[in-house]
Amino acid sequence: MLKTKKEIVYIILAGIFITNAITAELIGGKLIQIGPFVLSMGILPWPIVFITTDLINEYFGKQGVKRLSYITAGLIAYCFVILFFSMKIPEAKGISPVSNAEFTAVFGQSNLIIVGSILAFLVAQFLDVTLFSYFKRKTGEKMIWLRSTGSTVISQLIDSFIVGGIAFYLPGIWNTQQYIEFSLTGYTFKLIIAICLTPLIYFGHFLIETYIHNNEKPIVND
């Protein structure tokens, strides 16, 4: 099987992307407090998703990101289907270290949260890839930070409000003030983390460029 170095880069980035996206969904039910702010633990892996999205867009374009986003959304849905059946199967009484009640408390997210997460993920990804491509057309190969951060600023604002709106505002769990406050708080922290990780975009570019252009020969697997 013949594989180019660029194809291998895509596989690696796709693996990082999918792993962090699914992990964020699984740990998102845990809330943490930073000072007066309450946040979902899911804010930890999402900045890595942003970075890999931008790197994939840089080297493989819109279609590379869109294709991977559809696959990841499908895998997230599949993951929740497996969790659903796992919660329906009773534990081995007196043997299992985790009871069904404990398992369900951790993984038993509501259907609206699942729908909101997947929808927000797809909308944010497609908006991000569109904005990234727009900024790249305007700046060429310069100002990587602008297309990376600029696309994240807008796409994650939409993402934060879609998740909170579908999962908590529509069913009446949050009132309007709580909805706005929690959405803006989550967005602000995700944005700060993404900006702080901007140097990783440049480091990722360096690693990929070095790998791809170092002895550019296809890799042959027997």
PDB file of N, CA, C and O in Angstrom, residues 126-172:
ATOM      1  N   PHE A 126     -18.058  24.028  10.507  1.00  0.00           N
ATOM      2  CA  PHE A 126     -18.270  24.545   9.149  1.00  0.00           C
ATOM      3  C   PHE A 126     -18.083  26.058   9.094  1.00  0.00           C
ATOM      4  O   PHE A 126     -17.579  26.592   8.110  1.00  0.00           O
ATOM      5  N   LEU A 127     -18.472  26.734  10.167  1.00  0.00           N
ATOM      6  CA  LEU A 127     -18.247  28.180  10.225  1.00  0.00           C
ATOM      7  C   LEU A 127     -16.759  28.483  10.343  1.00  0.00           C
ATOM      8  O   LEU A 127     -16.240  29.389   9.681  1.00  0.00           O
ATOM      9  N   ASP A 128     -16.079  27.703  11.170  1.00  0.00           N
ATOM     10  CA  ASP A 128     -14.636  27.889  11.355  1.00  0.00           C
ATOM     11  C   ASP A 128     -13.877  27.698  10.051  1.00  0.00           C
ATOM     12  O   ASP A 128     -13.007  28.503   9.692  1.00  0.00           O
ATOM     13  N   VAL A 129     -14.198  26.632   9.323  1.00  0.00           N
ATOM     14  CA  VAL A 129     -13.477  26.329   8.089  1.00  0.00           C
ATOM     15  C   VAL A 129     -13.749  27.397   7.021  1.00  0.00           C
ATOM     16  O   VAL A 129     -12.868  27.756   6.241  1.00  0.00           O
ATOM     17  N   THR A 130     -14.963  27.940   7.014  1.00  0.00           N
ATOM     18  CA  THR A 130     -15.296  28.983   6.045  1.00  0.00           C
ATOM     19  C   THR A 130     -14.545  30.271   6.349  1.00  0.00           C
ATOM     20  O   THR A 130     -13.973  30.906   5.450  1.00  0.00           O
ATOM     21  N   LEU A 131     -14.529  30.655   7.617  1.00  0.00           N
ATOM     22  CA  LEU A 131     -13.824  31.877   8.014  1.00  0.00           C
ATOM     23  C   LEU A 131     -12.321  31.731   7.835  1.00  0.00           C
ATOM     24  O   LEU A 131     -11.639  32.667   7.401  1.00  0.00           O
ATOM     25  N   PHE A 132     -11.787  30.558   8.167  1.00  0.00           N
ATOM     26  CA  PHE A 132     -10.364  30.302   8.011  1.00  0.00           C
ATOM     27  C   PHE A 132      -9.952  30.467   6.546  1.00  0.00           C
ATOM     28  O   PHE A 132      -8.949  31.113   6.237  1.00  0.00           O
ATOM     29  N   SER A 133     -10.742  29.881   5.653  1.00  0.00           N
ATOM     30  CA  SER A 133     -10.439  29.975   4.226  1.00  0.00           C
ATOM     31  C   SER A 133     -10.532  31.419   3.737  1.00  0.00           C
ATOM     32  O   SER A 133      -9.734  31.859   2.901  1.00  0.00           O
ATOM     33  N   TYR A 134     -11.507  32.171   4.255  1.00  0.00           N
ATOM     34  CA  TYR A 134     -11.664  33.580   3.877  1.00  0.00           C
ATOM     35  C   TYR A 134     -10.422  34.383   4.277  1.00  0.00           C
ATOM     36  O   TYR A 134      -9.863  35.136   3.471  1.00  0.00           O
ATOM     37  N   PHE A 135      -9.991  34.218   5.535  1.00  0.00           N
ATOM     38  CA  PHE A 135      -8.813  34.953   6.009  1.00  0.00           C
ATOM     39  C   PHE A 135      -7.555  34.542   5.247  1.00  0.00           C
ATOM     40  O   PHE A 135      -6.679  35.369   4.970  1.00  0.00           O
ATOM     41  N   LYS A 136      -7.488  33.262   4.888  1.00  0.00           N
ATOM     42  CA  LYS A 136      -6.300  32.803   4.157  1.00  0.00           C
ATOM     43  C   LYS A 136      -6.247  33.406   2.756  1.00  0.00           C
ATOM     44  O   LYS A 136      -5.172  33.743   2.256  1.00  0.00           O
ATOM     45  N   ARG A 137      -7.406  33.541   2.121  1.00  0.00           N
ATOM     46  CA  ARG A 137      -7.431  34.181   0.798  1.00  0.00           C
ATOM     47  C   ARG A 137      -6.982  35.633   0.883  1.00  0.00           C
ATOM     48  O   ARG A 137      -6.350  36.153  -0.036  1.00  0.00           O
ATOM     49  N   LYS A 138      -7.296  36.282   1.992  1.00  0.00           N
ATOM     50  CA  LYS A 138      -6.951  37.689   2.158  1.00  0.00           C
ATOM     51  C   LYS A 138      -5.486  37.896   2.541  1.00  0.00           C
ATOM     52  O   LYS A 138      -4.881  38.915   2.181  1.00  0.00           O
ATOM     53  N   THR A 139      -4.930  36.947   3.283  1.00  0.00           N
ATOM     54  CA  THR A 139      -3.567  37.130   3.809  1.00  0.00           C
ATOM     55  C   THR A 139      -2.523  36.240   3.141  1.00  0.00           C
ATOM     56  O   THR A 139      -1.323  36.418   3.375  1.00  0.00           O
ATOM     57  N   GLY A 140      -2.948  35.282   2.324  1.00  0.00           N
ATOM     58  CA  GLY A 140      -1.989  34.366   1.696  1.00  0.00           C
ATOM     59  C   GLY A 140      -1.362  33.459   2.744  1.00  0.00           C
ATOM     60  O   GLY A 140      -2.047  32.919   3.614  1.00  0.00           O
ATOM     61  N   GLU A 141      -0.048  33.330   2.668  1.00  0.00           N
ATOM     62  CA  GLU A 141       0.667  32.471   3.617  1.00  0.00           C
ATOM     63  C   GLU A 141       1.090  33.220   4.871  1.00  0.00           C
ATOM     64  O   GLU A 141       1.699  32.641   5.771  1.00  0.00           O
ATOM     65  N   LYS A 142       0.784  34.502   4.944  1.00  0.00           N
ATOM     66  CA  LYS A 142       1.183  35.309   6.097  1.00  0.00           C
ATOM     67  C   LYS A 142       0.107  35.263   7.185  1.00  0.00           C
ATOM     68  O   LYS A 142      -1.006  34.806   6.967  1.00  0.00           O
ATOM     69  N   MET A 143       0.471  35.771   8.345  1.00  0.00           N
ATOM     70  CA  MET A 143      -0.468  35.987   9.453  1.00  0.00           C
ATOM     71  C   MET A 143      -1.283  34.736   9.782  1.00  0.00           C
ATOM     72  O   MET A 143      -2.518  34.744   9.778  1.00  0.00           O
ATOM     73  N   ILE A 144      -0.574  33.658  10.076  1.00  0.00           N
ATOM     74  CA  ILE A 144      -1.245  32.412  10.454  1.00  0.00           C
ATOM     75  C   ILE A 144      -2.121  32.632  11.685  1.00  0.00           C
ATOM     76  O   ILE A 144      -3.222  32.099  11.785  1.00  0.00           O
ATOM     77  N   TRP A 145      -1.634  33.437  12.614  1.00  0.00           N
ATOM     78  CA  TRP A 145      -2.359  33.678  13.855  1.00  0.00           C
ATOM     79  C   TRP A 145      -3.722  34.318  13.585  1.00  0.00           C
ATOM     80  O   TRP A 145      -4.692  34.043  14.297  1.00  0.00           O
ATOM     81  N   LEU A 146      -3.814  35.159  12.558  1.00  0.00           N
ATOM     82  CA  LEU A 146      -5.062  35.853  12.274  1.00  0.00           C
ATOM     83  C   LEU A 146      -6.141  34.889  11.802  1.00  0.00           C
ATOM     84  O   LEU A 146      -7.277  34.912  12.295  1.00  0.00           O
ATOM     85  N   ARG A 147      -5.817  34.030  10.851  1.00  0.00           N
ATOM     86  CA  ARG A 147      -6.840  33.107  10.353  1.00  0.00           C
ATOM     87  C   ARG A 147      -7.177  32.040  11.384  1.00  0.00           C
ATOM     88  O   ARG A 147      -8.300  31.546  11.425  1.00  0.00           O
ATOM     89  N   SER A 148      -6.209  31.696  12.225  1.00  0.00           N
ATOM     90  CA  SER A 148      -6.463  30.697  13.253  1.00  0.00           C
ATOM     91  C   SER A 148      -7.350  31.263  14.367  1.00  0.00           C
ATOM     92  O   SER A 148      -8.419  30.723  14.673  1.00  0.00           O
ATOM     93  N   THR A 149      -6.910  32.367  14.944  1.00  0.00           N
ATOM     94  CA  THR A 149      -7.663  32.974  16.040  1.00  0.00           C
ATOM     95  C   THR A 149      -8.950  33.621  15.545  1.00  0.00           C
ATOM     96  O   THR A 149      -9.998  33.521  16.190  1.00  0.00           O
ATOM     97  N   GLY A 150      -8.890  34.288  14.390  1.00  0.00           N
ATOM     98  CA  GLY A 150     -10.063  34.969  13.859  1.00  0.00           C
ATOM     99  C   GLY A 150     -11.226  34.023  13.606  1.00  0.00           C
ATOM    100  O   GLY A 150     -12.383  34.342  13.903  1.00  0.00           O
ATOM    101  N   SER A 151     -10.937  32.861  13.052  1.00  0.00           N
ATOM    102  CA  SER A 151     -12.004  31.890  12.801  1.00  0.00           C
ATOM    103  C   SER A 151     -12.551  31.314  14.105  1.00  0.00           C
ATOM    104  O   SER A 151     -13.754  31.072  14.241  1.00  0.00           O
ATOM    105  N   THR A 152     -11.659  31.129  15.102  1.00  0.00           N
ATOM    106  CA  THR A 152     -12.076  30.571  16.391  1.00  0.00           C
ATOM    107  C   THR A 152     -12.957  31.542  17.165  1.00  0.00           C
ATOM    108  O   THR A 152     -13.930  31.134  17.810  1.00  0.00           O
ATOM    109  N   VAL A 153     -12.622  32.825  17.108  1.00  0.00           N
ATOM    110  CA  VAL A 153     -13.373  33.843  17.844  1.00  0.00           C
ATOM    111  C   VAL A 153     -14.856  33.781  17.518  1.00  0.00           C
ATOM    112  O   VAL A 153     -15.716  33.806  18.408  1.00  0.00           O
ATOM    113  N   ILE A 154     -15.189  33.666  16.249  1.00  0.00           N
ATOM    114  CA  ILE A 154     -16.589  33.691  15.828  1.00  0.00           C
ATOM    115  C   ILE A 154     -17.246  32.321  15.952  1.00  0.00           C
ATOM    116  O   ILE A 154     -18.357  32.190  16.483  1.00  0.00           O
ATOM    117  N   SER A 155     -16.563  31.281  15.499  1.00  0.00           N
ATOM    118  CA  SER A 155     -17.182  29.954  15.495  1.00  0.00           C
ATOM    119  C   SER A 155     -17.487  29.456  16.903  1.00  0.00           C
ATOM    120  O   SER A 155     -18.533  28.842  17.138  1.00  0.00           O
ATOM    121  N   GLN A 156     -16.598  29.743  17.866  1.00  0.00           N
ATOM    122  CA  GLN A 156     -16.835  29.263  19.221  1.00  0.00           C
ATOM    123  C   GLN A 156     -17.892  30.063  19.961  1.00  0.00           C
ATOM    124  O   GLN A 156     -18.502  29.578  20.911  1.00  0.00           O
ATOM    125  N   LEU A 157     -18.116  31.299  19.539  1.00  0.00           N
ATOM    126  CA  LEU A 157     -19.219  32.072  20.108  1.00  0.00           C
ATOM    127  C   LEU A 157     -20.547  31.401  19.748  1.00  0.00           C
ATOM    128  O   LEU A 157     -21.417  31.213  20.608  1.00  0.00           O
ATOM    129  N   ILE A 158     -20.676  31.031  18.476  1.00  0.00           N
ATOM    130  CA  ILE A 158     -21.884  30.343  18.023  1.00  0.00           C
ATOM    131  C   ILE A 158     -22.021  28.995  18.718  1.00  0.00           C
ATOM    132  O   ILE A 158     -23.106  28.611  19.173  1.00  0.00           O
ATOM    133  N   ASP A 159     -20.918  28.263  18.823  1.00  0.00           N
ATOM    134  CA  ASP A 159     -20.914  26.946  19.454  1.00  0.00           C
ATOM    135  C   ASP A 159     -21.430  27.013  20.885  1.00  0.00           C
ATOM    136  O   ASP A 159     -22.294  26.225  21.293  1.00  0.00           O
ATOM    137  N   SER A 160     -20.917  27.958  21.654  1.00  0.00           N
ATOM    138  CA  SER A 160     -21.276  28.070  23.069  1.00  0.00           C
ATOM    139  C   SER A 160     -22.761  28.352  23.256  1.00  0.00           C
ATOM    140  O   SER A 160     -23.401  27.796  24.152  1.00  0.00           O
ATOM    141  N   PHE A 161     -23.321  29.198  22.408  1.00  0.00           N
ATOM    142  CA  PHE A 161     -24.725  29.553  22.556  1.00  0.00           C
ATOM    143  C   PHE A 161     -25.652  28.452  22.045  1.00  0.00           C
ATOM    144  O   PHE A 161     -26.762  28.284  22.561  1.00  0.00           O
ATOM    145  N   ILE A 162     -25.234  27.692  21.041  1.00  0.00           N
ATOM    146  CA  ILE A 162     -26.077  26.595  20.553  1.00  0.00           C
ATOM    147  C   ILE A 162     -26.192  25.497  21.607  1.00  0.00           C
ATOM    148  O   ILE A 162     -27.294  25.014  21.902  1.00  0.00           O
ATOM    149  N   VAL A 163     -25.066  25.110  22.194  1.00  0.00           N
ATOM    150  CA  VAL A 163     -25.083  24.049  23.206  1.00  0.00           C
ATOM    151  C   VAL A 163     -25.964  24.438  24.381  1.00  0.00           C
ATOM    152  O   VAL A 163     -26.862  23.700  24.799  1.00  0.00           O
ATOM    153  N   GLY A 164     -25.702  25.625  24.948  1.00  0.00           N
ATOM    154  CA  GLY A 164     -26.479  26.070  26.096  1.00  0.00           C
ATOM    155  C   GLY A 164     -27.946  26.267  25.768  1.00  0.00           C
ATOM    156  O   GLY A 164     -28.834  25.957  26.580  1.00  0.00           O
ATOM    157  N   GLY A 165     -28.212  26.755  24.553  1.00  0.00           N
ATOM    158  CA  GLY A 165     -29.593  27.014  24.158  1.00  0.00           C
ATOM    159  C   GLY A 165     -30.421  25.754  24.041  1.00  0.00           C
ATOM    160  O   GLY A 165     -31.542  25.671  24.574  1.00  0.00           O
ATOM    161  N   ILE A 166     -29.879  24.753  23.359  1.00  0.00           N
ATOM    162  CA  ILE A 166     -30.629  23.507  23.150  1.00  0.00           C
ATOM    163  C   ILE A 166     -30.684  22.659  24.417  1.00  0.00           C
ATOM    164  O   ILE A 166     -31.728  22.110  24.776  1.00  0.00           O
ATOM    165  N   ALA A 167     -29.560  22.553  25.116  1.00  0.00           N
ATOM    166  CA  ALA A 167     -29.467  21.636  26.251  1.00  0.00           C
ATOM    167  C   ALA A 167     -30.080  22.183  27.540  1.00  0.00           C
ATOM    168  O   ALA A 167     -30.640  21.418  28.337  1.00  0.00           O
ATOM    169  N   PHE A 168     -30.009  23.490  27.750  1.00  0.00           N
ATOM    170  CA  PHE A 168     -30.416  24.035  29.047  1.00  0.00           C
ATOM    171  C   PHE A 168     -31.478  25.142  28.979  1.00  0.00           C
ATOM    172  O   PHE A 168     -32.325  25.236  29.858  1.00  0.00           O
ATOM    173  N   TYR A 169     -31.434  25.978  27.935  1.00  0.00           N
ATOM    174  CA  TYR A 169     -32.382  27.089  27.869  1.00  0.00           C
ATOM    175  C   TYR A 169     -33.762  26.649  27.377  1.00  0.00           C
ATOM    176  O   TYR A 169     -34.783  26.953  28.000  1.00  0.00           O
ATOM    177  N   LEU A 170     -33.800  25.902  26.286  1.00  0.00           N
ATOM    178  CA  LEU A 170     -35.080  25.463  25.723  1.00  0.00           C
ATOM    179  C   LEU A 170     -35.897  24.607  26.703  1.00  0.00           C
ATOM    180  O   LEU A 170     -37.110  24.785  26.812  1.00  0.00           O
ATOM    181  N   PRO A 171     -35.264  23.651  27.425  1.00  0.00           N
ATOM    182  CA  PRO A 171     -36.061  22.860  28.370  1.00  0.00           C
ATOM    183  C   PRO A 171     -36.372  23.596  29.682  1.00  0.00           C
ATOM    184  O   PRO A 171     -37.004  23.030  30.571  1.00  0.00           O
ATOM    185  N   GLY A 172     -35.906  24.853  29.833  1.00  0.00           N
ATOM    186  CA  GLY A 172     -36.238  25.639  31.012  1.00  0.00           C
ATOM    187  C   GLY A 172     -35.325  25.437  32.201  1.00  0.00           C
ATOM    188  O   GLY A 172     -35.622  25.908  33.310  1.00  0.00           O
TER     189      GLY A 172
END
